[in-house]
């Protein structure tokens, strides 16, 4: 570094005989080179934590069960022909899309309500509403499991108290699917709420005043001003949440363990079941790889839209 | 288009701050009224109450003869131009202007006609497809005005619309606003803290201070006949000079005795008006433009000569400002640039006594 610095201070003073080392120095002094060197640690971390496991997973997915022979795309073929796995694809999409939509809607509704509470009371409510998000999900899911579990179910007890029937929360496929979604929404909505609250606060009041004078009702202001102004935040949170929800593991694992009849499995829990519990690691890897193209396509379109809007507006 | 009436309007914010303390104002149809005053005098609050963006604590507001106290902004049929434009960043210029009409369910063709017409008046036809981010400050200001014009509302409200522009553009837009008003003639209420803007734009100027109206009148009226010391000092630039004085008898006429020993004769036609205040300590007010160099063979009527020693001389090009002090009161005189004025050198000044004012220091009223 010191020789570098002195070279930078006295450019062109390098003796002609050292032409090669001077061009090397010039290369080292280029901004892009410096930038590359400075980001090298980060690139190494990303390489070690993302690129390597990803390529290793792809490699694994092409091996046979005992990991002794290369079998190409056979694992993927077998999976696609498997009734249970096709159910997993369907359930993963249904689970992720429904849960994310509900989280976004409820999160927005909560944010909107919070935004209209005077700032003194707001902190208290915000803190309380964030609680589901800060409890480790494995733990809170256990609590939900208790509330759903047929013999102790407090929810059913409440339903009965109001004259309703008992519901087989975890025993019947559709109710089990709904239960998993309920818990995921309960856990994830506060994240949306906090993001949308920040976004709401960033919309200048004058825009609402201008809209009110232009003749907008509260609802029209929401549709024509608030939502368009929040579109980037909405797309990014939805994308982010979609990725996390698709890859959700703990809630399904604790609440239903994929049951009844493997009908509530999502990619991650099914990959664990196939790869670790049944000991077919290559096929488990193949299961988890199915998420990737799905999410990549969604991410591509969402991020492109975000980019475009950012250039036009902010 | 419509008249606007304010009756004993009061605005009290939480915590008991009275921003507006009961003002009365009648604005005629087609009139261009400017609210002007120093920072914190309550002019923005007044405008926002007329817009319906701020609730009124007491009093009545009527637009076009109809009481609007409890009517939300969207039903008041007003349009407003904000200081920082408040354009919708996600809409094109066209959509920004069309938005109000779209909400009111105007037919597409009519919206298009009005937007194009406003764009023509404001010369922003080539910007219609852009987003506000891609506009300069002056262009944004035009779009904000276009958004108001297309609506063809009963009243235009302007909230310090030019204060974010640079000096040159401000002058240009000022002319533009005046031109637009002469074209569309909509009743306009305009808020500014710039008295030059107020004087040049207004049919009538409303001078506010500490939440009350000091005086309402046409610009020339406020300039020549201010009602209070505040208005006298606020309107005009450089500001009017105030010198403590005593009103004395001199033969059959009155004279103003200044602290330095100088005595200035009061014009005959003011004798009756000031007689009652004989012998009192008052404030003598005279504008810098009525305190000039003594010209050779100058025999103007009611001219009094005052000896001064300027301490600061500021050549401005078309005129020269000379500053001096009489008993702690700073006095400014406007001289012809050819006058040989220098700091520390004696300079006889001609005071045009026909333009003098006397102010009662107890009530701050102009006598
Ligand atoms: N939301 C509020 N709560 C409490 N007091 C306020 C509020 N808004 C304004 N005020 C007070 O009301 C008074 C008048 O404010 P206003 O904004 O009308 O002044 P202004 O004449 O527009 O001044 P400026 O030229 O600085 O814009 C000020 O003393 C201000 O502190
Ligand atoms: Mg203001």
XYZ file of C-alpha atoms and ligand atoms in Angstrom:
713
model
C 0.000 0.000 0.000
C 2.690 2.637 0.885
C 4.451 2.216 -2.470
C 1.058 2.441 -4.107
C 0.320 5.700 -2.356
C 3.632 7.272 -3.331
C 3.055 6.223 -6.903
C -0.319 7.860 -6.788
C 1.246 11.045 -5.497
C 3.882 11.145 -8.249
C 2.351 9.761 -11.377
C 4.620 9.384 -14.393
C 7.785 9.405 -12.334
C 8.270 5.649 -12.645
C 11.574 4.948 -14.437
C 11.232 3.680 -17.996
C 13.138 0.518 -17.175
C 10.389 -0.588 -14.825
C 7.723 -0.346 -17.535
C 6.096 -3.626 -16.593
C 5.810 -2.934 -12.912
C 4.472 0.545 -13.649
C 1.669 -0.812 -15.811
C 0.938 -3.262 -13.008
C 0.787 -0.337 -10.625
C -1.494 1.534 -12.926
C -3.738 -1.489 -12.985
C -3.693 -1.619 -9.201
C -4.567 2.063 -9.022
C -7.608 1.862 -11.272
C -10.821 2.599 -9.407
C -12.461 -0.606 -10.536
C -9.502 -2.629 -9.329
C -9.554 -0.960 -5.949
C -13.294 -1.465 -5.722
C -12.889 -5.121 -6.581
C -10.215 -5.641 -3.972
C -12.299 -3.937 -1.314
C -15.377 -6.033 -2.038
C -13.336 -9.227 -2.211
C -14.144 -10.294 1.369
C -17.845 -9.919 0.677
C -17.550 -11.787 -2.598
C -15.740 -14.565 -0.741
C -18.490 -14.754 1.883
C -21.221 -14.836 -0.754
C -19.281 -17.421 -2.711
C -18.811 -19.591 0.346
C -22.334 -19.257 1.714
C -24.411 -19.059 -1.470
C -22.650 -20.064 -4.648
C -20.895 -23.094 -3.268
C -23.909 -24.653 -1.483
C -26.064 -23.918 -4.518
C -23.711 -25.619 -6.953
C -23.206 -28.443 -4.528
C -26.979 -28.906 -4.286
C -27.206 -29.045 -8.066
C -24.402 -31.576 -8.141
C -26.048 -33.649 -5.403
C -29.373 -33.664 -7.222
C -27.764 -35.472 -10.150
C -26.528 -38.438 -8.091
C -28.236 -41.728 -7.284
C -29.562 -42.568 -3.846
C -26.307 -43.969 -2.533
C -24.419 -41.062 -4.098
C -22.223 -43.395 -6.080
C -23.278 -42.683 -9.659
C -24.257 -39.761 -11.851
C -27.833 -40.175 -13.086
C -28.493 -36.826 -14.769
C -32.019 -35.452 -14.374
C -33.564 -38.739 -13.307
C -34.349 -37.469 -9.780
C -36.368 -34.615 -11.267
C -38.149 -37.018 -13.639
C -39.153 -39.337 -10.852
C -40.341 -36.436 -8.692
C -42.500 -34.949 -11.425
C -44.203 -38.283 -11.944
C -44.781 -38.718 -8.233
C -48.377 -37.916 -7.138
C -47.272 -36.789 -3.669
C -44.669 -34.408 -5.040
C -47.110 -32.849 -7.464
C -49.301 -32.285 -4.417
C -46.334 -30.614 -2.736
C -45.858 -28.225 -5.653
C -49.517 -27.343 -5.568
C -49.604 -26.951 -1.787
C -46.398 -24.875 -1.761
C -47.835 -22.422 -4.278
C -51.238 -22.326 -2.601
C -49.684 -21.878 0.826
C -47.182 -19.227 -0.197
C -49.506 -17.167 -2.373
C -52.479 -17.232 0.009
C -50.330 -16.549 3.050
C -48.430 -13.693 1.407
C -51.613 -12.076 0.124
C -53.243 -12.294 3.536
C -50.124 -11.023 5.273
C -49.921 -8.081 2.879
C -53.603 -7.205 3.272
C -53.674 -7.550 7.046
C -50.288 -5.850 7.365
C -51.522 -2.926 5.303
C -54.735 -2.678 7.254
C -52.862 -2.677 10.578
C -50.332 -0.130 9.285
C -53.135 2.105 8.093
C -54.863 1.953 11.469
C -51.614 2.587 13.336
C -50.796 5.496 11.058
C -53.958 7.262 12.140
C -53.366 6.814 15.858
C -51.769 9.940 17.376
C -48.045 9.336 17.813
C -48.232 9.063 21.598
C -50.339 5.906 21.596
C -48.746 4.611 18.441
C -45.538 3.255 19.964
C -47.398 1.118 22.463
C -49.622 -0.459 19.832
C -46.781 -0.923 17.412
C -44.792 -2.752 20.068
C -47.668 -5.049 20.922
C -48.452 -5.837 17.300
C -44.825 -6.764 16.648
C -44.793 -9.469 19.327
C -45.722 -12.422 17.012
C -42.793 -11.548 14.815
C -40.163 -11.563 17.563
C -41.132 -14.874 19.179
C -39.106 -17.714 17.646
C -41.605 -19.330 15.270
C -40.837 -22.889 16.359
C -41.904 -21.914 19.858
C -45.005 -19.945 18.969
C -46.075 -22.635 16.517
C -45.998 -25.082 19.409
C -48.429 -22.800 21.204
C -50.707 -22.790 18.173
C -50.418 -26.552 17.930
C -51.758 -26.722 21.447
C -54.663 -24.487 20.558
C -55.463 -26.636 17.540
C -54.827 -30.043 19.120
C -58.186 -31.884 19.390
C -58.088 -32.918 23.043
C -57.079 -29.515 24.511
C -58.067 -27.148 21.713
C -58.910 -23.822 23.322
C -60.203 -22.553 19.990
C -62.711 -25.377 19.771
C -63.616 -24.786 23.393
C -64.407 -21.170 22.516
C -66.354 -22.221 19.442
C -68.358 -24.674 21.553
C -69.012 -22.011 24.149
C -70.689 -19.938 21.444
C -72.628 -22.921 20.240
C -70.373 -23.740 17.297
C -69.104 -27.179 16.284
C -65.620 -28.519 16.996
C -63.291 -28.245 14.030
C -60.705 -30.932 13.188
C -58.000 -28.261 12.744
C -55.089 -30.548 12.026
C -56.875 -33.748 11.155
C -58.722 -32.856 7.983
C -56.636 -31.813 4.911
C -58.352 -28.506 4.142
C -58.530 -27.417 7.756
C -54.898 -28.407 8.169
C -53.945 -26.283 5.155
C -55.901 -23.368 6.605
C -54.291 -23.839 10.019
C -50.800 -23.676 8.544
C -51.724 -20.511 6.696
C -53.283 -18.944 9.802
C -50.128 -19.468 11.814
C -47.894 -18.228 9.017
C -50.020 -15.098 8.600
C -50.073 -14.510 12.353
C -46.306 -14.738 12.401
C -45.574 -12.733 9.251
C -48.158 -9.937 9.164
C -46.251 -7.704 11.648
C -43.315 -7.578 9.246
C -45.592 -6.216 6.534
C -47.173 -3.867 9.041
C -43.878 -2.298 10.042
C -42.712 -1.937 6.445
C -45.979 -0.394 5.313
C -46.099 1.914 8.310
C -42.712 3.308 7.334
C -43.905 3.651 3.746
C -47.094 5.428 4.812
C -45.097 7.881 6.877
C -42.958 8.697 3.848
C -45.905 9.888 1.740
C -45.954 13.702 2.104
C -49.131 15.043 3.743
C -49.382 17.664 1.019
C -50.172 14.983 -1.532
C -53.231 14.022 0.489
C -54.162 17.673 0.813
C -53.779 18.148 -2.917
C -55.909 15.057 -3.515
C -58.569 16.242 -1.074
C -58.788 19.564 -2.903
C -58.782 17.775 -6.248
C -61.933 16.057 -5.027
C -60.751 12.680 -3.742
C -62.611 10.844 -1.007
C -60.543 8.976 1.566
C -60.910 5.784 -0.446
C -59.944 7.479 -3.714
C -56.926 8.996 -1.989
C -55.905 5.512 -0.905
C -56.314 4.065 -4.382
C -54.855 6.936 -6.412
C -52.205 8.322 -4.082
C -51.243 6.023 -1.204
C -51.059 2.717 -3.056
C -49.218 4.025 -6.144
C -46.753 5.824 -3.885
C -46.167 2.561 -2.000
C -45.920 0.287 -5.005
C -42.202 -0.286 -4.720
C -42.323 -1.142 -1.047
C -45.317 -3.381 -1.676
C -43.597 -5.304 -4.478
C -40.367 -5.705 -2.588
C -42.012 -6.896 0.620
C -44.245 -9.272 -1.310
C -41.263 -10.678 -3.204
C -39.220 -11.017 -0.056
C -42.050 -12.622 1.825
C -42.827 -14.934 -1.083
C -39.262 -16.242 -1.000
C -39.300 -16.732 2.752
C -42.772 -18.269 2.780
C -41.990 -20.653 -0.073
C -38.979 -21.825 1.853
C -40.892 -22.024 5.142
C -40.012 -25.046 7.132
C -40.586 -24.729 10.859
C -44.306 -23.985 10.916
C -45.278 -26.967 8.773
C -42.788 -29.212 10.533
C -44.074 -28.376 14.021
C -47.779 -27.952 13.309
C -48.646 -30.813 10.944
C -45.365 -32.457 10.034
C -46.728 -32.572 6.491
C -49.826 -34.541 7.466
C -52.501 -35.564 7.089
C -51.359 -37.907 4.293
C -48.484 -35.609 3.195
C -51.065 -33.068 2.031
C -49.654 -30.020 3.844
C -45.998 -30.510 2.894
C -44.215 -27.577 1.282
C -40.902 -27.801 -0.595
C -38.670 -27.363 2.423
C -40.465 -29.761 4.742
C -40.811 -32.354 1.981
C -37.131 -31.999 1.053
C -36.272 -32.667 4.682
C -38.591 -35.655 4.788
C -37.231 -37.186 1.573
C -33.603 -36.246 2.027
C -32.961 -36.669 5.735
C -35.757 -38.767 7.219
C -35.923 -41.224 4.312
C -32.213 -40.981 3.611
C -32.379 -40.047 -0.094
C -30.239 -36.906 0.007
C -29.932 -36.420 -3.788
C -33.689 -36.510 -4.249
C -34.178 -34.154 -1.299
C -31.785 -31.755 -3.005
C -33.804 -32.082 -6.195
C -36.994 -31.173 -4.285
C -35.473 -28.039 -2.832
C -34.128 -27.004 -6.241
C -37.652 -26.852 -7.648
C -38.230 -23.572 -5.806
C -35.442 -21.811 -7.598
C -36.824 -21.287 -11.148
C -40.233 -20.351 -9.783
C -38.825 -17.631 -7.550
C -36.286 -16.454 -10.097
C -39.018 -15.647 -12.604
C -41.087 -13.761 -10.021
C -38.023 -11.915 -8.729
C -37.008 -10.892 -12.224
C -40.312 -9.227 -13.034
C -40.794 -7.620 -9.628
C -37.318 -6.141 -9.485
C -37.531 -4.871 -13.040
C -40.736 -3.011 -12.197
C -39.222 -1.602 -9.011
C -36.196 -0.368 -10.902
C -38.237 1.334 -13.570
C -40.494 3.131 -11.100
C -37.565 4.232 -9.010
C -35.998 5.929 -12.009
C -39.225 7.698 -12.882
C -40.371 8.877 -9.500
C -38.117 9.371 -6.492
C -66.339 32.071 -9.763
C -67.536 33.577 -6.582
C -67.035 35.943 -3.724
C -65.493 34.768 -0.452
C -66.550 36.034 2.941
C -64.789 35.560 6.273
C -66.653 36.474 9.453
C -64.783 36.648 12.776
C -62.583 33.695 11.887
C -60.604 32.325 14.817
C -58.066 29.534 14.767
C -56.822 28.158 18.039
C -54.329 25.322 17.842
C -54.000 22.664 20.510
C -52.236 24.163 23.484
C -54.116 27.446 23.210
C -52.016 29.144 20.511
C -54.275 31.600 18.714
C -52.888 31.769 15.185
C -55.813 33.783 13.812
C -57.700 36.114 16.144
C -61.043 36.871 14.604
C -60.618 38.325 11.144
C -63.256 39.758 8.811
C -62.690 39.878 5.092
C -64.887 40.304 2.026
C -63.434 39.252 -1.291
C -65.364 40.186 -4.396
C -65.929 38.034 -7.457
C -62.940 38.081 -9.867
C -60.818 39.852 -7.296
C -57.123 39.084 -6.752
C -56.443 39.421 -3.045
C -53.007 38.925 -1.511
C -52.508 38.081 2.161
C -49.140 39.346 3.245
C -47.359 39.614 6.557
C -44.284 38.516 8.463
C -43.570 34.894 9.337
C -46.041 33.457 11.826
C -48.713 36.109 11.293
C -51.321 33.467 10.439
C -51.690 33.943 6.691
C -51.083 30.288 5.819
C -53.496 29.234 8.525
C -56.142 31.565 7.109
C -55.688 30.188 3.608
C -55.831 26.600 4.845
C -59.051 27.340 6.665
C -60.561 28.719 3.469
C -59.399 25.552 1.694
C -60.929 23.387 4.402
C -57.606 21.763 5.248
C -57.755 23.275 8.720
C -60.833 23.381 10.916
C -61.982 26.788 12.053
C -62.315 27.289 15.811
C -64.964 30.002 15.499
C -66.562 32.186 12.851
C -68.027 31.618 9.409
C -66.588 31.145 5.953
C -68.793 31.483 2.884
C -67.781 30.789 -0.706
C -70.142 32.005 -3.404
C -72.717 32.868 -0.758
C -72.854 29.342 0.686
C -71.591 28.626 4.183
C -68.737 26.101 3.961
C -67.706 25.768 7.621
C -68.357 22.030 7.705
C -67.871 21.218 4.053
C -64.808 19.101 3.206
C -62.237 20.506 0.767
C -63.383 18.267 -2.073
C -66.846 19.836 -2.084
C -65.755 23.467 -1.795
C -64.944 23.760 -5.491
C -61.585 25.400 -4.912
C -58.160 24.743 -6.372
C -54.885 25.282 -4.591
C -51.291 25.764 -5.665
C -48.871 24.657 -2.966
C -45.473 26.073 -2.121
C -43.657 22.857 -2.999
C -46.086 22.065 -5.799
C -47.425 18.779 -4.316
C -47.577 17.133 -7.730
C -48.318 13.418 -7.747
C -44.909 11.875 -8.485
C -46.337 8.690 -9.995
C -48.503 10.483 -12.554
C -47.511 12.184 -15.782
C -48.028 15.916 -16.155
C -51.180 15.187 -18.139
C -52.586 12.894 -15.442
C -51.637 15.344 -12.712
C -53.797 17.960 -14.386
C -56.552 15.543 -15.358
C -56.850 13.928 -11.930
C -59.351 16.382 -10.435
C -61.558 16.200 -13.529
C -61.320 12.419 -13.634
C -62.513 12.203 -10.025
C -65.430 14.440 -10.940
C -66.280 12.083 -13.794
C -65.846 14.529 -16.655
C -66.057 12.954 -20.115
C -62.682 12.014 -21.595
C -62.971 14.478 -24.476
C -63.745 17.378 -22.144
C -60.816 16.485 -19.885
C -58.543 16.365 -22.897
C -59.785 19.708 -24.170
C -59.270 21.431 -20.831
C -55.828 19.960 -20.196
C -54.636 20.931 -23.662
C -56.052 24.433 -23.218
C -54.347 24.913 -19.838
C -51.121 23.516 -21.270
C -51.373 26.083 -24.047
C -51.951 28.991 -21.659
C -48.991 27.897 -19.533
C -46.782 26.826 -22.419
C -46.190 23.294 -21.125
C -47.637 21.394 -24.070
C -44.397 19.513 -24.723
C -44.141 18.282 -21.124
C -47.457 16.454 -20.890
C -45.962 12.949 -20.992
C -43.239 13.568 -18.443
C -43.262 12.699 -14.768
C -42.733 15.574 -12.283
C -39.261 14.295 -11.457
C -38.137 15.204 -14.969
C -39.238 18.858 -14.642
C -37.454 21.978 -13.425
C -38.839 23.960 -10.510
C -40.445 26.535 -12.776
C -42.037 23.848 -14.941
C -43.416 22.084 -11.854
C -44.886 25.378 -10.752
C -46.617 25.741 -14.101
C -48.015 22.239 -13.879
C -49.317 22.985 -10.391
C -51.046 26.054 -11.821
C -52.352 24.008 -14.725
C -53.865 21.560 -12.279
C -55.761 24.477 -10.750
C -56.802 26.071 -14.031
C -58.309 22.944 -15.635
C -60.680 22.590 -12.739
C -62.250 25.992 -13.451
C -63.057 26.308 -9.737
C -64.847 29.054 -7.868
C -61.657 30.199 -6.158
C -57.898 29.813 -6.677
C -55.783 29.578 -3.556
C -52.043 30.178 -3.837
C -49.835 29.253 -0.857
C -46.505 31.047 -1.303
C -46.182 29.522 -4.767
C -43.013 31.323 -5.792
C -40.835 31.062 -2.714
C -39.001 27.953 -3.959
C -37.917 29.592 -7.202
C -34.796 31.638 -7.853
C -35.102 35.414 -8.059
C -35.251 35.691 -11.835
C -37.773 32.922 -12.311
C -39.862 34.373 -9.513
C -40.265 37.650 -11.359
C -41.127 35.779 -14.530
C -43.719 33.550 -12.847
C -45.188 36.565 -11.093
C -45.972 38.094 -14.443
C -47.273 34.728 -15.598
C -49.682 34.480 -12.684
C -50.956 37.975 -13.333
C -51.451 37.128 -16.990
C -53.337 33.947 -16.129
C -55.609 35.859 -13.794
C -56.335 38.427 -16.475
C -57.254 35.556 -18.795
C -59.404 33.360 -16.554
C -60.495 36.017 -14.015
C -61.157 33.483 -11.261
C -61.356 34.915 -7.737
C -57.885 34.448 -6.288
C -56.482 34.440 -2.776
C -52.726 34.523 -2.705
C -50.449 34.175 0.302
C -46.909 35.488 0.363
C -44.454 37.072 2.748
C -42.915 39.073 -0.076
C -44.394 42.564 -0.147
C -43.197 43.173 -3.703
C -45.223 40.165 -4.861
C -48.173 41.500 -2.918
C -47.925 44.993 -4.424
C -47.465 43.832 -8.000
C -50.139 41.150 -8.089
C -52.962 42.342 -5.911
C -56.140 44.193 -6.620
C -56.261 44.491 -2.861
C -53.615 43.650 -0.297
C -54.471 42.306 3.159
C -51.671 43.033 5.610
C -51.718 40.678 8.580
C -49.740 40.748 11.797
C -49.997 38.561 14.889
C -53.210 36.929 13.711
C -55.144 40.120 12.972
C -55.655 42.187 9.849
C -53.792 45.495 10.059
C -55.181 46.995 6.876
C -56.926 46.058 3.647
C -56.652 48.124 0.501
C -55.310 48.542 -3.005
C -51.477 48.548 -3.145
C -51.245 52.315 -3.828
C -53.580 53.062 -0.925
C -51.442 51.015 1.495
C -48.337 52.728 0.221
C -49.604 56.277 0.440
C -52.000 56.033 3.354
C -50.912 53.276 5.728
C -53.253 52.955 8.694
C -50.739 51.713 11.229
C -47.049 51.898 11.957
C -46.779 48.208 11.073
C -48.211 48.689 7.584
C -46.139 51.830 7.065
C -42.985 49.914 7.897
C -43.937 46.689 6.123
C -44.954 48.076 2.749
C -42.183 49.684 0.736
C -38.545 48.814 0.384
C -36.303 50.109 1.848
C -38.704 50.520 4.756
C -40.112 53.842 5.948
C -37.930 55.823 8.384
C -39.307 56.478 11.846
C -37.835 59.299 13.888
C -39.035 60.245 17.383
C -40.236 63.865 17.331
C -42.343 66.486 19.048
C -45.155 68.403 17.353
C -44.791 72.127 17.969
C -46.415 75.418 16.999
C -44.486 77.721 14.707
C -46.399 80.868 13.945
C -49.682 79.899 12.359
C -48.320 76.556 11.253
C -47.084 73.372 12.923
C -43.592 71.981 12.861
C -41.924 68.671 13.646
C -39.086 69.071 16.108
C -36.464 66.353 15.601
C -34.013 65.316 18.325
C -30.935 66.695 16.537
C -32.361 70.232 16.705
C -33.779 70.308 13.188
C -37.349 71.548 12.815
C -39.382 70.599 9.758
C -42.511 72.606 8.815
C -45.739 70.663 8.505
C -47.745 71.446 5.332
C -50.608 73.896 5.875
C -53.297 71.471 4.790
C -52.383 69.081 7.625
C -52.719 71.656 10.376
C -56.314 70.825 11.199
C -55.579 67.093 11.148
C -52.677 67.293 13.604
C -53.775 70.240 15.790
C -55.107 68.016 18.563
C -51.703 66.407 19.038
C -49.798 69.616 19.571
C -46.977 69.235 22.085
C -47.029 65.446 22.086
C -44.119 63.060 21.563
C -44.842 61.327 18.259
C -43.091 59.360 15.539
C -42.239 61.160 12.341
C -42.409 58.801 9.375
C -40.964 59.453 5.953
C -40.060 57.068 3.163
C -36.474 56.971 1.824
C -37.759 57.980 -1.618
C -39.139 61.206 -0.109
C -35.805 62.050 1.433
C -33.579 63.027 -1.481
C -30.618 65.172 -2.382
C -31.223 68.932 -2.645
C -31.304 69.865 -6.296
C -30.128 73.305 -7.481
C -33.018 75.721 -7.969
C -35.269 73.270 -6.184
C -38.363 75.161 -5.166
C -40.774 72.323 -4.565
C -43.640 73.169 -2.304
C -43.514 71.700 1.196
C -39.852 70.889 0.908
C -37.787 71.009 4.085
C -34.037 70.790 4.241
C -32.326 68.488 6.703
C -28.581 68.370 7.308
C -27.198 64.854 7.571
C -23.848 63.112 7.730
C -24.177 59.702 6.054
C -22.264 56.896 7.722
C -22.841 54.297 5.025
C -23.323 54.979 1.307
C -24.601 52.189 -0.949
C -24.515 52.829 -4.714
C -27.196 50.612 -6.283
C -26.764 51.704 -9.896
C -30.021 53.502 -10.610
C -29.906 55.152 -7.187
C -27.699 55.520 -4.159
C -28.804 54.739 -0.603
C -27.361 56.850 2.187
C -27.732 55.703 5.806
C -27.352 57.915 8.836
C -28.480 57.947 12.415
C -30.528 60.463 14.391
C -30.560 59.654 18.097
C -30.342 55.918 17.510
C -32.948 55.871 14.746
C -31.501 54.622 11.467
C -32.513 56.809 8.533
C -32.217 55.906 4.906
C -32.319 58.375 2.016
C -32.538 57.605 -1.707
C -30.262 59.789 -3.740
C -29.673 60.368 -7.399
C -26.528 58.396 -8.300
C -24.851 61.600 -9.484
C -24.995 63.074 -5.967
C -21.506 63.411 -4.474
C -22.283 61.537 -1.248
C -19.498 60.097 0.877
C -19.437 58.686 4.395
C -18.618 61.358 6.953
C -19.303 64.247 4.595
C -22.090 66.703 5.310
C -25.032 66.312 2.948
C -28.138 68.506 2.813
C -31.273 66.425 2.243
C -34.673 67.506 0.954
C -37.634 66.022 2.821
C -40.910 66.084 0.892
C -43.194 67.033 3.768
C -46.345 66.472 1.700
C -45.537 62.747 2.033
C -44.874 62.795 5.786
C -46.701 60.687 8.343
C -47.177 61.137 12.058
C -47.668 58.082 14.233
C -49.002 57.907 17.739
C -46.470 55.722 19.583
C -49.121 54.648 22.118
C -51.611 53.193 19.649
C -49.214 52.721 16.708
C -51.925 54.299 14.528
C -51.039 56.718 11.762
C -52.601 60.084 12.561
N -50.154 22.762 13.778
C -49.911 23.812 14.567
N -49.988 23.683 15.915
C -49.732 24.731 16.711
N -49.430 25.964 16.285
C -49.353 26.175 14.964
C -49.589 25.100 14.032
N -49.435 25.599 12.782
C -49.127 26.907 12.932
N -49.070 27.256 14.231
C -48.783 28.609 14.759
O -49.719 29.482 14.203
C -49.104 30.726 13.890
C -49.412 31.112 12.451
O -48.863 30.146 11.581
P -48.942 30.294 10.009
O -48.368 29.050 9.430
O -50.300 30.660 9.611
O -47.944 31.497 9.746
P -47.574 32.191 8.385
O -48.119 33.553 8.431
O -47.984 31.348 7.242
O -45.987 32.261 8.453
P -44.890 31.913 7.336
O -44.669 33.141 6.535
O -43.677 31.584 8.153
O -45.390 30.763 6.559
C -47.631 30.561 14.177
O -47.357 31.214 15.405
C -47.420 29.097 14.312
O -46.448 28.814 15.271
Mg -46.951 30.035 5.846
